[in-house]
């Protein structure tokens, strides 16, 4: 039933103990425009839990339609950044090349919600690039309008 609802695909990144961390999410949403606030969900059992619950900042990298490989890479165990060229943003945040949008955020709240954690962030900066975003619906990937 919920698979019928199309969502964008993003990789949320941060830096923890000097190392980059990142996870693929499709549970990303805008909460407020004034001030700009966003929210995303992380499984409470995620191997990246410590990185995201301790980091004060994170980046939301909205994937482009041609970035299914990055989507998959950040769902697998192991060093997700191995061999991947990344830019370094403010606060040492890893920024993924080719993202159609990047939002830099300061974490403002962390709330338990069932088997997930809700992370609320204040957007401190952002950038956009042309091209369609990667969408997920009906069990598959699709290109958004662009």
mmCIF file of C-alpha atoms in Angstrom:
data_model
loop_
_atom_site.group_PDB
_atom_site.id
_atom_site.type_symbol
_atom_site.label_atom_id
_atom_site.label_comp_id
_atom_site.label_asym_id
_atom_site.label_seq_id
_atom_site.Cartn_x
_atom_site.Cartn_y
_atom_site.Cartn_z
ATOM 1 C CA UNK A 1 0.000 0.000 0.000
ATOM 2 C CA UNK A 2 2.645 2.575 0.986
ATOM 3 C CA UNK A 3 4.771 1.517 -1.990
ATOM 4 C CA UNK A 4 2.295 3.341 -4.210
ATOM 5 C CA UNK A 5 3.500 6.649 -2.750
ATOM 6 C CA UNK A 6 6.439 7.920 -4.818
ATOM 7 C CA UNK A 7 9.361 9.263 -2.806
ATOM 8 C CA UNK A 8 12.588 10.935 -3.667
ATOM 9 C CA UNK A 9 15.826 9.126 -2.865
ATOM 10 C CA UNK A 10 18.612 10.780 -0.890
ATOM 11 C CA UNK A 11 21.836 9.821 0.819
ATOM 12 C CA UNK A 12 22.304 11.521 4.178
ATOM 13 C CA UNK A 13 25.948 11.961 5.133
ATOM 14 C CA UNK A 14 27.882 13.086 8.180
ATOM 15 C CA UNK A 15 31.303 12.758 9.774
ATOM 16 C CA UNK A 16 31.830 10.792 12.977
ATOM 17 C CA UNK A 17 35.134 10.128 14.748
ATOM 18 C CA UNK A 18 36.956 11.524 11.724
ATOM 19 C CA UNK A 19 35.291 9.129 9.260
ATOM 20 C CA UNK A 20 32.492 9.733 6.776
ATOM 21 C CA UNK A 21 29.164 7.995 7.300
ATOM 22 C CA UNK A 22 26.161 7.806 5.005
ATOM 23 C CA UNK A 23 22.816 6.061 4.537
ATOM 24 C CA UNK A 24 20.241 5.907 1.760
ATOM 25 C CA UNK A 25 16.837 7.242 2.788
ATOM 26 C CA UNK A 26 13.495 7.764 1.139
ATOM 27 C CA UNK A 27 11.923 9.068 4.339
ATOM 28 C CA UNK A 28 13.008 12.676 3.768
ATOM 29 C CA UNK A 29 10.566 15.570 3.903
ATOM 30 C CA UNK A 30 10.296 19.305 4.286
ATOM 31 C CA UNK A 31 8.758 20.313 7.614
ATOM 32 C CA UNK A 32 8.846 24.113 7.536
ATOM 33 C CA UNK A 33 9.803 26.876 5.123
ATOM 34 C CA UNK A 34 10.245 29.590 7.771
ATOM 35 C CA UNK A 35 12.541 28.606 9.311
ATOM 36 C CA UNK A 36 13.648 25.942 6.821
ATOM 37 C CA UNK A 37 13.434 22.572 8.600
ATOM 38 C CA UNK A 38 13.678 19.034 7.240
ATOM 39 C CA UNK A 39 13.080 15.593 8.718
ATOM 40 C CA UNK A 40 14.313 12.100 7.891
ATOM 41 C CA UNK A 41 14.065 8.692 9.524
ATOM 42 C CA UNK A 42 16.818 6.273 10.522
ATOM 43 C CA UNK A 43 16.273 2.690 11.616
ATOM 44 C CA UNK A 44 17.041 2.354 15.324
ATOM 45 C CA UNK A 45 18.998 -0.802 14.407
ATOM 46 C CA UNK A 46 21.129 0.961 11.766
ATOM 47 C CA UNK A 47 24.871 0.441 11.901
ATOM 48 C CA UNK A 48 25.125 4.195 11.295
ATOM 49 C CA UNK A 49 23.059 5.068 14.364
ATOM 50 C CA UNK A 50 26.000 6.261 16.480
ATOM 51 C CA UNK A 51 27.282 8.501 13.698
ATOM 52 C CA UNK A 52 23.974 10.272 13.173
ATOM 53 C CA UNK A 53 22.874 10.492 16.810
ATOM 54 C CA UNK A 54 26.177 12.040 17.863
ATOM 55 C CA UNK A 55 26.838 14.338 14.906
ATOM 56 C CA UNK A 56 25.607 17.912 15.134
ATOM 57 C CA UNK A 57 25.452 18.351 11.346
ATOM 58 C CA UNK A 58 24.398 16.300 8.347
ATOM 59 C CA UNK A 59 24.016 16.757 4.600
ATOM 60 C CA UNK A 60 21.076 15.545 2.527
ATOM 61 C CA UNK A 61 22.283 14.621 -0.963
ATOM 62 C CA UNK A 62 19.221 14.331 -3.238
ATOM 63 C CA UNK A 63 20.190 11.781 -5.880
ATOM 64 C CA UNK A 64 19.811 12.362 -9.592
ATOM 65 C CA UNK A 65 17.914 9.940 -11.829
ATOM 66 C CA UNK A 66 21.161 8.334 -12.995
ATOM 67 C CA UNK A 67 22.517 7.630 -9.504
ATOM 68 C CA UNK A 68 20.951 4.263 -8.650
ATOM 69 C CA UNK A 69 24.467 2.952 -8.025
ATOM 70 C CA UNK A 70 24.932 5.443 -5.162
ATOM 71 C CA UNK A 71 21.516 4.556 -3.788
ATOM 72 C CA UNK A 72 22.499 0.887 -3.646
ATOM 73 C CA UNK A 73 26.036 1.564 -2.367
ATOM 74 C CA UNK A 74 24.699 3.350 0.721
ATOM 75 C CA UNK A 75 22.357 0.487 1.647
ATOM 76 C CA UNK A 76 25.124 -2.127 1.873
ATOM 77 C CA UNK A 77 27.435 -2.929 4.772
ATOM 78 C CA UNK A 78 31.105 -2.038 4.684
ATOM 79 C CA UNK A 79 32.970 1.149 3.768
ATOM 80 C CA UNK A 80 30.425 2.921 1.614
ATOM 81 C CA UNK A 81 32.906 5.640 0.707
ATOM 82 C CA UNK A 82 35.698 3.318 -0.525
ATOM 83 C CA UNK A 83 36.921 4.569 -3.900
ATOM 84 C CA UNK A 84 34.199 7.227 -4.101
ATOM 85 C CA UNK A 85 35.368 10.761 -4.851
ATOM 86 C CA UNK A 86 33.570 13.157 -2.515
ATOM 87 C CA UNK A 87 33.787 16.846 -1.819
ATOM 88 C CA UNK A 88 34.130 18.074 1.733
ATOM 89 C CA UNK A 89 31.649 20.683 2.859
ATOM 90 C CA UNK A 90 31.335 22.713 6.046
ATOM 91 C CA UNK A 91 31.835 20.753 9.277
ATOM 92 C CA UNK A 92 33.726 18.142 7.237
ATOM 93 C CA UNK A 93 30.465 16.860 5.728
ATOM 94 C CA UNK A 94 30.966 14.491 2.790
ATOM 95 C CA UNK A 95 29.105 15.785 -0.283
ATOM 96 C CA UNK A 96 28.302 13.378 -3.114
ATOM 97 C CA UNK A 97 29.103 14.331 -6.703
ATOM 98 C CA UNK A 98 26.190 14.561 -9.127
ATOM 99 C CA UNK A 99 23.468 15.169 -6.538
ATOM 100 C CA UNK A 100 20.649 17.339 -7.928
ATOM 101 C CA UNK A 101 20.296 19.095 -4.568
ATOM 102 C CA UNK A 102 22.296 19.255 -1.352
ATOM 103 C CA UNK A 103 20.975 20.587 1.932
ATOM 104 C CA UNK A 104 23.405 21.272 4.763
ATOM 105 C CA UNK A 105 21.704 20.919 8.115
ATOM 106 C CA UNK A 106 22.258 21.353 11.840
ATOM 107 C CA UNK A 107 20.468 18.655 13.842
ATOM 108 C CA UNK A 108 17.868 20.270 16.096
ATOM 109 C CA UNK A 109 15.975 17.244 17.426
ATOM 110 C CA UNK A 110 16.224 13.481 17.686
ATOM 111 C CA UNK A 111 13.018 11.658 18.540
ATOM 112 C CA UNK A 112 12.316 7.923 18.974
ATOM 113 C CA UNK A 113 9.390 6.699 16.860
ATOM 114 C CA UNK A 114 8.703 2.959 16.975
ATOM 115 C CA UNK A 115 11.626 1.116 15.387
ATOM 116 C CA UNK A 116 13.038 4.340 13.906
ATOM 117 C CA UNK A 117 14.548 7.632 14.999
ATOM 118 C CA UNK A 118 13.309 10.938 13.581
ATOM 119 C CA UNK A 119 16.051 13.456 12.891
ATOM 120 C CA UNK A 120 14.991 17.065 12.495
ATOM 121 C CA UNK A 121 17.434 19.508 10.976
ATOM 122 C CA UNK A 122 17.621 23.238 10.378
ATOM 123 C CA UNK A 123 18.819 23.930 6.829
ATOM 124 C CA UNK A 124 21.878 26.186 7.031
ATOM 125 C CA UNK A 125 22.788 26.167 3.323
ATOM 126 C CA UNK A 126 21.759 24.492 0.085
ATOM 127 C CA UNK A 127 22.686 24.053 -3.569
ATOM 128 C CA UNK A 128 20.878 22.745 -6.640
ATOM 129 C CA UNK A 129 21.955 21.311 -9.987
ATOM 130 C CA UNK A 130 19.888 20.724 -13.131
ATOM 131 C CA UNK A 131 18.400 17.341 -13.953
ATOM 132 C CA UNK A 132 15.685 14.967 -12.810
ATOM 133 C CA UNK A 133 15.728 13.464 -9.335
ATOM 134 C CA UNK A 134 15.697 9.728 -8.611
ATOM 135 C CA UNK A 135 12.281 8.531 -7.436
ATOM 136 C CA UNK A 136 11.190 5.234 -5.897
ATOM 137 C CA UNK A 137 7.651 3.886 -6.328
ATOM 138 C CA UNK A 138 5.940 0.548 -6.917
ATOM 139 C CA UNK A 139 9.146 -1.321 -6.039
ATOM 140 C CA UNK A 140 11.279 0.383 -8.691
ATOM 141 C CA UNK A 141 13.267 3.471 -9.597
ATOM 142 C CA UNK A 142 12.007 6.212 -11.874
ATOM 143 C CA UNK A 143 13.224 9.576 -13.163
ATOM 144 C CA UNK A 144 11.371 12.571 -11.815
ATOM 145 C CA UNK A 145 10.543 15.587 -13.925
ATOM 146 C CA UNK A 146 13.528 17.636 -14.666
#
